[in-house]
Coordinates of C-alpha atoms in Angstrom, one line a residue:
M1 CA -18.1 -9.4 4.7
N2 CA -18.5 -12.7 3.1
P3 CA -15.3 -14.8 3.5
S4 CA -15.5 -18.5 2.4
S5 CA -16.5 -20.8 5.3
A6 CA -13.5 -23.0 4.2
Q7 CA -11.0 -20.1 4.4
T8 CA -8.3 -20.5 7.0
G9 CA -6.0 -17.6 6.0
P10 CA -6.5 -13.9 6.2
D11 CA -8.6 -11.8 3.9
L12 CA -5.6 -10.0 2.8
L13 CA -1.8 -10.7 3.0
T14 CA 0.5 -7.8 2.4
V15 CA 4.2 -8.2 1.7
G16 CA 6.9 -5.5 2.0
E17 CA 9.1 -3.4 4.2
A18 CA 7.8 -1.5 7.3
L19 CA 9.8 1.5 8.3
V20 CA 10.3 3.5 11.4
S21 CA 9.3 7.1 10.5
L22 CA 10.7 10.1 12.3
R23 CA 8.7 13.2 11.7
S24 CA 9.7 16.8 12.1
A25 CA 7.4 19.8 12.2
G26 CA 10.1 21.9 10.5
P27 CA 13.4 21.7 8.6
L28 CA 15.5 18.7 9.6
A29 CA 18.7 20.7 9.2
Q30 CA 17.7 23.0 12.0
G31 CA 17.1 20.2 14.5
G32 CA 14.3 20.0 16.9
P33 CA 12.0 17.3 18.2
L34 CA 11.1 14.2 16.2
T35 CA 8.2 12.0 16.7
M36 CA 8.3 8.2 15.9
H37 CA 5.7 6.5 13.7
L38 CA 5.2 3.4 11.7
A39 CA 5.4 3.8 7.9
G40 CA 5.4 1.6 4.9
A41 CA 3.1 1.2 1.9
E42 CA 2.1 -2.4 2.5
S43 CA 1.7 -2.0 6.3
N44 CA -0.5 1.1 5.6
V45 CA -2.8 -1.0 3.5
A46 CA -2.9 -3.8 6.1
I47 CA -3.9 -1.3 8.8
G48 CA -6.5 0.2 6.5
L49 CA -8.2 -3.2 6.0
A50 CA -7.9 -4.1 9.7
R51 CA -9.7 -0.9 10.7
L52 CA -12.6 -1.8 8.5
G53 CA -12.9 -5.2 10.1
H54 CA -11.1 -7.4 7.6
R55 CA -8.6 -10.0 8.6
S56 CA -5.3 -8.6 7.4
A57 CA -1.7 -9.9 7.7
W58 CA 1.6 -8.3 7.0
V59 CA 4.8 -10.2 6.3
G60 CA 8.4 -9.1 6.0
R61 CA 11.5 -8.7 8.1
V62 CA 12.1 -6.4 11.0
S63 CA 15.2 -5.7 13.0
D64 CA 15.7 -7.8 16.2
D65 CA 15.8 -4.8 18.5
E66 CA 13.6 -2.1 20.0
L67 CA 12.8 -0.6 16.7
G68 CA 11.7 -3.9 15.3
E69 CA 9.6 -4.4 18.4
F70 CA 8.1 -0.9 17.8
V71 CA 7.0 -1.9 14.3
L72 CA 5.4 -5.1 15.5
R73 CA 3.6 -3.5 18.5
Q74 CA 2.1 -0.9 16.2
L75 CA 0.8 -3.5 13.8
R76 CA -0.5 -5.7 16.5
A77 CA -2.3 -2.8 18.2
E78 CA -4.1 -2.2 14.9
G79 CA -5.2 -5.8 14.6
V80 CA -2.8 -6.8 11.9
D81 CA -1.5 -10.4 12.0
V82 CA 2.3 -10.4 12.2
A83 CA 2.8 -14.1 13.0
G84 CA 4.7 -14.6 9.8
V85 CA 7.2 -11.8 10.4
R86 CA 10.9 -12.7 10.7
R87 CA 13.2 -11.0 13.2
D88 CA 16.6 -10.3 11.6
A89 CA 19.4 -10.1 14.1
D90 CA 22.0 -9.0 11.5
R91 CA 20.4 -6.0 9.9
P92 CA 19.0 -2.7 11.2
A93 CA 15.5 -1.2 10.8
G94 CA 14.8 0.8 7.7
M95 CA 14.3 4.5 8.6
M96 CA 12.3 7.3 7.0
F97 CA 12.7 11.0 8.0
L98 CA 9.9 13.3 7.1
E99 CA 10.1 17.1 7.4
R100 CA 7.2 19.6 7.0
R101 CA 9.2 22.0 4.9
T102 CA 6.3 24.4 4.3
A103 CA 2.6 24.2 5.0
D104 CA 2.1 22.7 1.5
V105 CA 5.4 20.8 1.0
S106 CA 6.9 17.8 2.9
R107 CA 10.1 16.1 2.1
V108 CA 11.2 12.5 2.8
R109 CA 14.6 11.1 3.3
Y110 CA 15.1 7.3 3.5
H111 CA 17.8 5.2 5.2
R112 CA 16.9 1.7 4.1
A113 CA 20.0 0.3 2.3
G114 CA 20.9 -3.0 3.9
S115 CA 17.9 -2.9 6.2
A116 CA 16.2 -6.0 7.6
G117 CA 13.2 -5.4 5.3
S118 CA 15.4 -5.3 2.2
A119 CA 16.7 -8.8 3.0
L120 CA 13.2 -10.3 2.3
D121 CA 13.5 -13.6 0.5
V122 CA 11.3 -16.4 -0.9
E123 CA 11.5 -18.5 2.3
D124 CA 10.0 -15.7 4.3
L125 CA 6.8 -16.0 2.2
R126 CA 6.2 -19.7 1.8
A127 CA 4.2 -20.3 5.0
P128 CA 2.1 -17.1 4.9
L129 CA 1.1 -17.8 1.3
A130 CA 0.4 -21.5 2.1
A131 CA -2.1 -20.3 4.7
G132 CA -4.4 -19.4 1.9
P133 CA -5.2 -15.7 2.0
R134 CA -8.1 -14.4 -0.2
M135 CA -5.9 -11.7 -1.7
L136 CA -2.2 -10.8 -1.9
H137 CA -1.1 -7.2 -2.1
L138 CA 2.3 -5.9 -2.9
T139 CA 3.8 -2.7 -4.4
G140 CA 6.6 -1.9 -6.8
I141 CA 8.7 -0.7 -3.8
T142 CA 9.5 -4.2 -2.6
P143 CA 11.2 -5.4 -5.8
A144 CA 13.4 -2.3 -5.8
L145 CA 14.9 -3.1 -2.4
S146 CA 17.3 -5.9 -3.3
D147 CA 17.8 -8.9 -5.6
S148 CA 16.3 -11.3 -3.0
A149 CA 13.3 -9.0 -2.5
R150 CA 12.8 -8.9 -6.2
A151 CA 12.9 -12.6 -6.5
A152 CA 10.5 -13.0 -3.5
A153 CA 8.0 -10.6 -5.1
A154 CA 8.1 -12.5 -8.4
W155 CA 7.7 -15.8 -6.7
A156 CA 4.8 -14.5 -4.5
V157 CA 2.7 -13.2 -7.4
R158 CA 3.3 -16.3 -9.5
T159 CA 2.5 -18.7 -6.7
A160 CA -0.6 -16.8 -5.6
A161 CA -2.0 -16.6 -9.1
E162 CA -1.4 -20.3 -9.7
A163 CA -3.2 -21.1 -6.4
G164 CA -6.2 -19.0 -7.4
I165 CA -5.4 -16.2 -5.0
A166 CA -6.3 -12.7 -6.4
V167 CA -3.2 -10.4 -6.6
C168 CA -3.2 -6.6 -6.3
L169 CA -0.1 -4.8 -7.6
D170 CA 0.3 -1.1 -6.8
V171 CA 3.1 0.3 -9.0
N172 CA 4.2 2.9 -6.4
Y173 CA 7.3 3.9 -8.3
R174 CA 10.1 5.4 -6.2
A175 CA 12.8 7.2 -8.3
G176 CA 15.2 7.2 -5.4
L177 CA 15.3 3.4 -5.4
W178 CA 15.8 2.6 -9.1
S179 CA 15.5 3.9 -12.6
R180 CA 12.4 3.7 -14.7
E181 CA 14.1 1.2 -17.0
A182 CA 15.0 -1.1 -14.1
A183 CA 11.5 -0.7 -12.7
R184 CA 9.9 -1.6 -16.0
E185 CA 12.0 -4.7 -16.4
A186 CA 11.0 -6.0 -13.0
L187 CA 7.3 -4.8 -12.7
N188 CA 6.0 -5.5 -16.2
P189 CA 6.2 -9.3 -15.8
L190 CA 4.5 -9.0 -12.3
A191 CA 1.5 -7.2 -13.8
G192 CA 0.6 -10.2 -15.8
Y193 CA -0.2 -12.1 -12.6
A194 CA -2.3 -9.4 -11.1
S195 CA -6.1 -9.2 -10.9
V196 CA -5.9 -5.5 -9.9
V197 CA -3.2 -3.0 -11.0
V198 CA -3.1 0.4 -9.3
A199 CA -1.0 3.2 -10.8
S200 CA -0.9 6.9 -11.3
A201 CA -1.1 8.0 -15.0
D202 CA 2.7 8.5 -15.1
E203 CA 3.4 5.0 -13.8
L204 CA 1.3 3.0 -16.3
D205 CA 4.2 2.7 -18.8
L206 CA 6.2 0.7 -16.2
V207 CA 3.7 -2.1 -16.4
A208 CA 2.4 -1.7 -20.0
S209 CA 3.6 -0.6 -23.4
A210 CA 6.1 2.2 -22.8
D211 CA 4.7 4.3 -25.8
A212 CA 1.0 3.8 -25.1
D213 CA -1.3 6.5 -23.8
E214 CA -3.4 5.9 -20.7
P215 CA -6.3 4.1 -22.4
G216 CA -4.0 2.1 -24.6
A217 CA -1.9 1.0 -21.6
A218 CA -5.0 0.0 -19.7
V219 CA -6.4 -2.0 -22.6
G220 CA -3.1 -3.7 -23.0
L221 CA -3.1 -4.8 -19.3
L222 CA -6.7 -6.0 -19.6
A223 CA -5.7 -8.1 -22.6
R224 CA -3.0 -9.7 -20.4
G225 CA -5.6 -10.9 -17.9
V226 CA -5.8 -8.0 -15.5
R227 CA -9.4 -7.6 -14.4
T228 CA -9.3 -4.0 -13.2
V229 CA -6.8 -1.1 -13.9
L230 CA -7.1 1.7 -11.4
V231 CA -5.6 5.1 -12.4
K232 CA -5.2 7.4 -9.4
L233 CA -6.0 11.0 -10.3
G234 CA -5.3 12.7 -7.0
A235 CA -7.8 15.6 -6.4
D236 CA -9.7 14.5 -9.5
G237 CA -10.5 11.0 -8.1
V238 CA -10.0 7.8 -10.0
R239 CA -10.5 6.2 -13.4
A240 CA -11.2 2.5 -13.5
Y241 CA -10.8 0.4 -16.7
T242 CA -12.4 -3.1 -17.0
T243 CA -13.5 -5.1 -20.0
D244 CA -17.0 -3.5 -19.5
G245 CA -15.6 0.0 -20.1
V246 CA -14.3 3.0 -18.1
V247 CA -15.7 4.5 -14.9
H248 CA -14.7 7.8 -13.3
V249 CA -15.4 8.7 -9.7
E250 CA -14.7 12.1 -8.3
A251 CA -12.6 12.6 -5.1
V252 CA -14.2 13.4 -1.8
P253 CA -13.5 17.1 -1.2
V254 CA -11.6 17.7 2.1
T255 CA -9.0 20.1 3.4
A256 CA -5.6 18.5 2.7
V257 CA -3.3 18.4 5.7
D258 CA -0.9 15.6 4.8
T259 CA -0.8 13.7 1.5
V260 CA 1.6 10.9 2.6
G261 CA -0.1 7.6 2.6
A262 CA -3.1 8.7 0.5
G263 CA -2.4 6.3 -2.2
D264 CA -2.2 3.4 0.2
A265 CA -5.4 4.4 1.8
F266 CA -7.1 4.5 -1.6
T267 CA -5.9 1.0 -2.3
A268 CA -7.1 -0.2 1.1
G269 CA -10.5 1.2 0.4
Y270 CA -10.8 -0.4 -3.0
L271 CA -9.7 -3.8 -1.6
S272 CA -12.1 -3.6 1.3
G273 CA -14.9 -3.0 -1.2
H274 CA -13.7 -5.9 -3.3
L275 CA -13.7 -8.2 -0.2
D276 CA -17.1 -7.0 0.7
G277 CA -18.5 -7.9 -2.7
L278 CA -19.4 -4.3 -3.7
D279 CA -19.9 -3.4 -7.3
L280 CA -17.2 -1.4 -9.1
V281 CA -18.6 2.1 -8.4
D282 CA -19.1 1.4 -4.7
R283 CA -15.6 0.0 -4.5
L284 CA -14.3 3.2 -6.1
R285 CA -16.3 5.4 -3.7
R286 CA -14.9 3.6 -0.7
A287 CA -11.4 4.0 -2.2
V288 CA -11.7 7.8 -2.6
T289 CA -13.3 8.0 0.8
L290 CA -10.3 6.4 2.5
G291 CA -8.0 8.6 0.4
A292 CA -9.9 11.6 1.7
F293 CA -9.5 10.5 5.3
A294 CA -5.8 10.0 4.8
V295 CA -5.1 13.5 3.4
A296 CA -7.4 15.2 5.9
G297 CA -5.2 14.2 8.9
D298 CA -1.5 13.8 9.8
G299 CA 0.3 10.6 9.5
D300 CA 0.5 7.7 7.0
W301 CA -2.4 5.8 8.5
E302 CA -3.4 7.3 11.8
G303 CA -6.5 9.1 10.5
L304 CA -8.0 6.1 8.6
P305 CA -11.6 5.3 9.5
R306 CA -13.3 2.4 11.3
R307 CA -16.2 0.9 9.5
D308 CA -18.8 2.9 11.4
E309 CA -16.9 6.1 10.4
L310 CA -17.1 5.6 6.6
T311 CA -20.0 8.0 6.2
L312 CA -18.3 10.7 8.5
L313 CA -17.2 12.9 5.5
T314 CA -20.6 12.6 3.7
G315 CA -22.4 15.9 4.0
S316 CA -20.2 17.4 6.7
A317 CA -19.2 21.0 6.1
A318 CA -15.7 22.2 6.9
G319 CA -15.3 22.7 10.6
T320 CA -18.2 20.5 11.6
T321 CA -18.3 19.3 15.2
L322 CA -20.5 16.2 15.7
R323 CA -22.1 16.2 19.1

Protein backbone atom coordinates (compact mmCIF):
# COMPACT_ATOMS: atom_id res chain seq x y z
CA MET A 1 0.00 0.00 0.00
CA ASN A 2 1.16 3.47 -0.73
CA PRO A 3 -0.99 6.07 1.09
CA SER A 4 0.20 9.65 0.94
CA SER A 5 2.44 10.64 3.82
CA ALA A 6 0.20 13.70 4.30
CA GLN A 7 -2.97 11.63 4.57
CA THR A 8 -4.78 11.79 7.89
CA GLY A 9 -8.08 10.14 6.98
CA PRO A 10 -8.79 6.50 6.15
CA ASP A 11 -7.99 4.86 2.84
CA LEU A 12 -11.70 4.27 2.29
CA LEU A 13 -14.81 5.83 3.82
CA THR A 14 -18.06 3.93 3.30
CA VAL A 15 -21.49 5.44 3.92
CA GLY A 16 -24.74 3.54 4.40
CA GLU A 17 -26.96 1.43 6.61
CA ALA A 18 -25.71 -1.56 8.58
CA LEU A 19 -28.34 -4.17 9.38
CA VAL A 20 -28.78 -6.90 11.95
CA SER A 21 -29.25 -10.07 9.90
CA LEU A 22 -31.10 -13.05 11.34
CA ARG A 23 -30.42 -16.19 9.34
CA SER A 24 -32.45 -19.39 9.22
CA ALA A 25 -31.31 -22.72 7.78
CA GLY A 26 -34.87 -23.45 6.62
CA PRO A 27 -38.21 -21.76 5.89
CA LEU A 28 -38.92 -18.88 8.24
CA ALA A 29 -42.62 -19.77 8.34
CA GLN A 30 -41.80 -23.04 10.09
CA GLY A 31 -39.83 -21.37 12.86
CA GLY A 32 -36.61 -22.74 14.21
CA PRO A 33 -33.32 -21.26 15.39
CA LEU A 34 -31.98 -17.99 13.99
CA THR A 35 -28.37 -16.83 14.09
CA MET A 36 -27.49 -13.14 14.35
CA HIS A 37 -25.04 -11.52 11.93
CA LEU A 38 -23.99 -8.11 10.66
CA ALA A 39 -25.12 -7.21 7.14
CA GLY A 40 -25.11 -4.18 4.88
CA ALA A 41 -23.54 -3.51 1.48
CA GLU A 42 -21.29 -0.67 2.60
CA SER A 43 -20.17 -2.29 5.85
CA ASN A 44 -19.36 -5.45 3.87
CA VAL A 45 -17.02 -3.42 1.67
CA ALA A 46 -15.44 -1.75 4.70
CA ILE A 47 -14.70 -5.15 6.25
CA GLY A 48 -13.31 -6.50 2.99
CA LEU A 49 -10.83 -3.61 2.81
CA ALA A 50 -9.88 -3.87 6.48
CA ARG A 51 -9.13 -7.59 6.14
CA LEU A 52 -6.67 -6.75 3.39
CA GLY A 53 -4.84 -4.29 5.61
CA HIS A 54 -6.36 -1.02 4.42
CA ARG A 55 -7.61 1.66 6.77
CA SER A 56 -11.36 1.64 6.28
CA ALA A 57 -14.13 3.54 8.03
CA TRP A 58 -17.89 3.13 8.00
CA VAL A 59 -20.27 5.94 8.87
CA GLY A 60 -24.02 5.86 9.40
CA ARG A 61 -26.54 5.69 12.21
CA VAL A 62 -27.23 2.75 14.52
CA SER A 63 -29.85 2.25 17.21
CA ASP A 64 -28.86 3.21 20.75
CA ASP A 65 -29.47 -0.24 22.20
CA GLU A 66 -27.98 -3.72 22.26
CA LEU A 67 -28.53 -4.23 18.54
CA GLY A 68 -26.71 -1.04 17.70
CA GLU A 69 -23.90 -2.10 20.00
CA PHE A 70 -23.76 -5.46 18.23
CA VAL A 71 -23.24 -3.70 14.89
CA LEU A 72 -20.43 -1.55 16.29
CA ARG A 73 -18.73 -4.46 18.08
CA GLN A 74 -18.69 -6.50 14.86
CA LEU A 75 -17.19 -3.67 12.86
CA ARG A 76 -14.60 -2.81 15.51
CA ALA A 77 -13.60 -6.46 15.75
CA GLU A 78 -12.86 -6.42 12.01
CA GLY A 79 -10.70 -3.31 12.31
CA VAL A 80 -13.20 -0.88 10.78
CA ASP A 81 -13.15 2.68 12.16
CA VAL A 82 -16.61 3.60 13.50
CA ALA A 83 -15.65 6.81 15.30
CA GLY A 84 -18.01 8.83 13.10
CA VAL A 85 -21.08 6.68 13.73
CA ARG A 86 -24.08 8.34 15.37
CA ARG A 87 -26.18 6.52 17.98
CA ASP A 88 -29.90 7.23 17.44
CA ALA A 89 -32.01 6.90 20.58
CA ASP A 90 -35.31 7.42 18.74
CA ARG A 91 -35.16 4.79 16.03
CA PRO A 92 -34.71 1.00 15.92
CA ALA A 93 -32.08 -1.07 14.18
CA GLY A 94 -32.77 -2.13 10.62
CA MET A 95 -33.36 -5.87 10.37
CA MET A 96 -32.85 -8.43 7.65
CA PHE A 97 -34.22 -11.99 7.74
CA LEU A 98 -32.60 -14.54 5.44
CA GLU A 99 -33.94 -18.03 4.89
CA ARG A 100 -32.22 -20.85 3.02
CA ARG A 101 -35.32 -21.93 1.10
CA THR A 102 -33.57 -24.66 -0.91
CA ALA A 103 -29.95 -25.63 -1.40
CA ASP A 104 -29.79 -23.20 -4.34
CA VAL A 105 -32.27 -20.47 -3.37
CA SER A 106 -32.24 -18.04 -0.45
CA ARG A 107 -34.85 -15.37 0.26
CA VAL A 108 -34.43 -12.10 2.13
CA ARG A 109 -37.01 -10.05 4.02
CA TYR A 110 -36.20 -6.54 5.25
CA HIS A 111 -37.60 -4.55 8.18
CA ARG A 112 -35.87 -1.21 7.73
CA ALA A 113 -38.60 1.44 7.36
CA GLY A 114 -38.02 4.14 9.96
CA SER A 115 -34.75 2.59 11.07
CA ALA A 116 -31.85 4.50 12.57
CA GLY A 117 -29.86 3.95 9.40
CA SER A 118 -32.59 5.42 7.22
CA ALA A 119 -32.39 8.72 9.14
CA LEU A 120 -28.87 9.44 7.84
CA ASP A 121 -28.45 13.13 7.01
CA VAL A 122 -25.80 15.54 5.78
CA GLU A 123 -24.65 16.49 9.28
CA ASP A 124 -23.69 12.86 9.94
CA LEU A 125 -21.17 13.03 7.09
CA ARG A 126 -19.48 16.41 7.46
CA ALA A 127 -16.76 15.39 9.94
CA PRO A 128 -15.94 11.99 8.35
CA LEU A 129 -15.49 13.58 4.92
CA ALA A 130 -13.53 16.50 6.35
CA ALA A 131 -11.03 13.93 7.70
CA GLY A 132 -9.83 13.45 4.11
CA PRO A 133 -10.33 9.83 3.04
CA ARG A 134 -8.56 8.69 -0.12
CA MET A 135 -11.80 7.24 -1.47
CA LEU A 136 -15.52 7.44 -0.76
CA HIS A 137 -17.75 4.43 -1.45
CA LEU A 138 -21.51 4.32 -1.40
CA THR A 139 -24.28 2.35 -3.07
CA GLY A 140 -27.66 3.02 -4.60
CA ILE A 141 -29.27 1.49 -1.53
CA THR A 142 -28.64 4.49 0.72
CA PRO A 143 -30.48 7.10 -1.40
CA ALA A 144 -33.49 4.78 -1.49
CA LEU A 145 -33.92 4.75 2.29
CA SER A 146 -35.35 8.25 2.88
CA ASP A 147 -35.34 11.83 1.64
CA SER A 148 -32.63 12.78 4.15
CA ALA A 149 -30.44 9.83 3.15
CA ARG A 150 -30.88 10.75 -0.51
CA ALA A 151 -29.81 14.33 0.19
CA ALA A 152 -26.86 13.09 2.25
CA ALA A 153 -25.65 10.79 -0.53
CA ALA A 154 -25.88 13.58 -3.10
CA TRP A 155 -24.04 15.99 -0.82
CA ALA A 156 -21.32 13.41 -0.06
CA VAL A 157 -20.46 12.56 -3.67
CA ARG A 158 -20.46 16.22 -4.72
CA THR A 159 -18.35 17.32 -1.75
CA ALA A 160 -15.90 14.46 -2.18
CA ALA A 161 -15.46 15.07 -5.90
CA GLU A 162 -14.92 18.79 -5.35
CA ALA A 163 -12.25 17.96 -2.74
CA GLY A 164 -10.41 15.63 -5.12
CA ILE A 165 -11.52 12.48 -3.29
CA ALA A 166 -12.19 9.56 -5.65
CA VAL A 167 -15.80 8.31 -5.52
CA CYS A 168 -17.00 4.76 -6.13
CA LEU A 169 -20.73 4.25 -6.78
CA ASP A 170 -22.16 0.73 -6.78
CA VAL A 171 -25.66 0.93 -8.28
CA ASN A 172 -26.94 -2.02 -6.20
CA TYR A 173 -30.60 -1.57 -7.22
CA ARG A 174 -33.17 -2.96 -4.79
CA ALA A 175 -36.64 -3.26 -6.30
CA GLY A 176 -38.20 -3.59 -2.85
CA LEU A 177 -37.04 -0.09 -1.91
CA TRP A 178 -38.05 1.97 -4.95
CA SER A 179 -39.06 1.87 -8.59
CA ARG A 180 -36.57 1.95 -11.44
CA GLU A 181 -37.85 5.39 -12.40
CA ALA A 182 -37.22 6.78 -8.90
CA ALA A 183 -33.81 5.11 -8.78
CA ARG A 184 -32.83 6.56 -12.17
CA GLU A 185 -33.85 10.06 -11.09
CA ALA A 186 -31.67 9.87 -7.96
CA LEU A 187 -28.70 7.82 -9.15
CA ASN A 188 -28.06 9.20 -12.61
CA PRO A 189 -26.83 12.56 -11.24
CA LEU A 190 -24.63 10.81 -8.65
CA ALA A 191 -22.80 8.88 -11.36
CA GLY A 192 -21.46 12.11 -12.79
CA TYR A 193 -19.34 12.60 -9.66
CA ALA A 194 -17.97 9.04 -9.59
CA SER A 195 -14.52 7.85 -10.62
CA VAL A 196 -15.70 4.23 -10.57
CA VAL A 197 -19.21 2.98 -11.33
CA VAL A 198 -20.07 -0.64 -10.51
CA ALA A 199 -23.22 -2.23 -11.91
CA SER A 200 -24.68 -5.40 -13.29
CA ALA A 201 -25.71 -5.24 -16.94
CA ASP A 202 -29.38 -4.73 -16.05
CA GLU A 203 -28.55 -1.78 -13.77
CA LEU A 204 -26.61 0.36 -16.24
CA ASP A 205 -29.72 2.11 -17.52
CA LEU A 206 -30.21 3.60 -14.04
CA VAL A 207 -27.03 5.67 -14.34
CA ALA A 208 -26.81 6.08 -18.14
CA SER A 209 -29.07 6.50 -21.11
CA ALA A 210 -32.14 4.36 -20.55
CA ASP A 211 -32.23 3.11 -24.15
CA ALA A 212 -28.49 2.41 -24.59
CA ASP A 213 -26.98 -1.06 -24.78
CA GLU A 214 -24.16 -2.01 -22.43
CA PRO A 215 -21.28 -0.58 -24.50
CA GLY A 216 -23.27 2.57 -25.25
CA ALA A 217 -24.13 3.09 -21.60
CA ALA A 218 -20.50 2.61 -20.58
CA VAL A 219 -19.24 5.02 -23.23
CA GLY A 220 -21.80 7.56 -22.06
CA LEU A 221 -20.58 7.29 -18.48
CA LEU A 222 -16.95 7.66 -19.56
CA ALA A 223 -17.91 10.79 -21.50
CA ARG A 224 -19.32 12.23 -18.26
CA GLY A 225 -15.97 11.82 -16.50
CA VAL A 226 -16.24 8.33 -14.99
CA ARG A 227 -12.81 6.72 -15.27
CA THR A 228 -13.83 3.05 -14.97
CA VAL A 229 -17.17 1.30 -15.51
CA LEU A 230 -17.29 -2.20 -14.05
CA VAL A 231 -20.02 -4.56 -15.25
CA LYS A 232 -20.46 -7.55 -12.96
CA LEU A 233 -21.19 -10.74 -14.90
CA GLY A 234 -21.58 -13.24 -12.04
CA ALA A 235 -20.12 -16.60 -12.97
CA ASP A 236 -18.77 -15.05 -16.18
CA GLY A 237 -16.51 -12.61 -14.32
CA VAL A 238 -16.35 -8.88 -15.07
CA ARG A 239 -16.11 -6.51 -18.00
CA ALA A 240 -14.33 -3.18 -17.44
CA TYR A 241 -14.68 -0.14 -19.68
CA THR A 242 -12.15 2.68 -19.68
CA THR A 243 -11.11 5.25 -22.28
CA ASP A 244 -8.38 2.76 -23.27
CA GLY A 245 -10.90 0.08 -24.23
CA VAL A 246 -12.63 -2.97 -22.78
CA VAL A 247 -11.11 -5.68 -20.57
CA HIS A 248 -12.79 -8.96 -19.59
CA VAL A 249 -11.58 -11.14 -16.72
CA GLU A 250 -13.07 -14.54 -16.00
CA ALA A 251 -14.48 -15.48 -12.60
CA VAL A 252 -12.49 -17.73 -10.28
CA PRO A 253 -14.23 -21.14 -10.35
CA VAL A 254 -15.46 -22.27 -6.93
CA THR A 255 -18.35 -24.25 -5.49
CA ALA A 256 -21.05 -21.71 -4.70
CA VAL A 257 -22.43 -21.95 -1.18
CA ASP A 258 -23.97 -18.53 -0.50
CA THR A 259 -24.11 -15.71 -3.07
CA VAL A 260 -25.22 -12.97 -0.64
CA GLY A 261 -22.48 -10.36 -0.37
CA ALA A 262 -20.61 -11.46 -3.50
CA GLY A 263 -21.04 -8.13 -5.24
CA ASP A 264 -19.77 -6.23 -2.20
CA ALA A 265 -16.76 -8.54 -1.99
CA PHE A 266 -16.05 -7.91 -5.67
CA THR A 267 -16.13 -4.14 -5.09
CA ALA A 268 -13.87 -4.45 -2.05
CA GLY A 269 -11.33 -6.40 -4.09
CA TYR A 270 -11.33 -3.86 -6.88
CA LEU A 271 -10.94 -0.91 -4.51
CA SER A 272 -8.14 -2.70 -2.66
CA GLY A 273 -6.29 -3.12 -5.94
CA HIS A 274 -6.88 0.53 -6.76
CA LEU A 275 -5.51 1.64 -3.39
CA ASP A 276 -2.50 -0.64 -3.88
CA GLY A 277 -1.76 0.96 -7.26
CA LEU A 278 -2.33 -2.23 -9.29
CA ASP A 279 -2.99 -2.05 -13.00
CA LEU A 280 -6.52 -2.62 -14.28
CA VAL A 281 -6.20 -6.35 -14.98
CA ASP A 282 -4.73 -7.07 -11.55
CA ARG A 283 -7.44 -4.97 -9.89
CA LEU A 284 -10.05 -7.04 -11.70
CA ARG A 285 -8.33 -10.28 -10.72
CA ARG A 286 -8.40 -9.26 -7.08
CA ALA A 287 -12.06 -8.30 -7.46
CA VAL A 288 -13.12 -11.68 -8.85
CA THR A 289 -10.96 -13.43 -6.25
CA LEU A 290 -12.80 -11.75 -3.39
CA GLY A 291 -16.10 -12.48 -5.10
CA ALA A 292 -15.13 -16.15 -5.23
CA PHE A 293 -14.26 -16.19 -1.53
CA ALA A 294 -17.65 -14.66 -0.76
CA VAL A 295 -19.74 -17.21 -2.67
CA ALA A 296 -17.65 -20.16 -1.46
CA GLY A 297 -18.65 -19.66 2.19
CA ASP A 298 -21.65 -18.73 4.31
CA GLY A 299 -22.36 -15.15 5.34
CA ASP A 300 -22.15 -11.70 3.80
CA TRP A 301 -18.48 -11.15 4.70
CA GLU A 302 -17.33 -13.86 7.11
CA GLY A 303 -15.40 -15.81 4.48
CA LEU A 304 -13.47 -12.86 3.05
CA PRO A 305 -9.68 -13.36 2.95
CA ARG A 306 -6.81 -11.74 4.78
CA ARG A 307 -4.02 -10.46 2.58
CA ASP A 308 -1.91 -13.60 3.01
CA GLU A 309 -4.87 -15.70 1.84
CA LEU A 310 -5.38 -14.00 -1.52
CA THR A 311 -3.66 -16.87 -3.37
CA LEU A 312 -5.52 -19.58 -1.44
CA LEU A 313 -7.92 -20.35 -4.31
CA THR A 314 -5.20 -20.40 -6.97
CA GLY A 315 -4.50 -23.93 -8.12
CA SER A 316 -6.42 -25.58 -5.25
CA ALA A 317 -8.63 -28.43 -6.38
CA ALA A 318 -12.06 -28.95 -4.88
CA GLY A 319 -11.84 -30.53 -1.44
CA THR A 320 -8.21 -29.53 -0.92
CA THR A 321 -6.89 -29.59 2.66
CA LEU A 322 -3.77 -27.53 3.23
CA ARG A 323 -1.49 -29.06 5.86
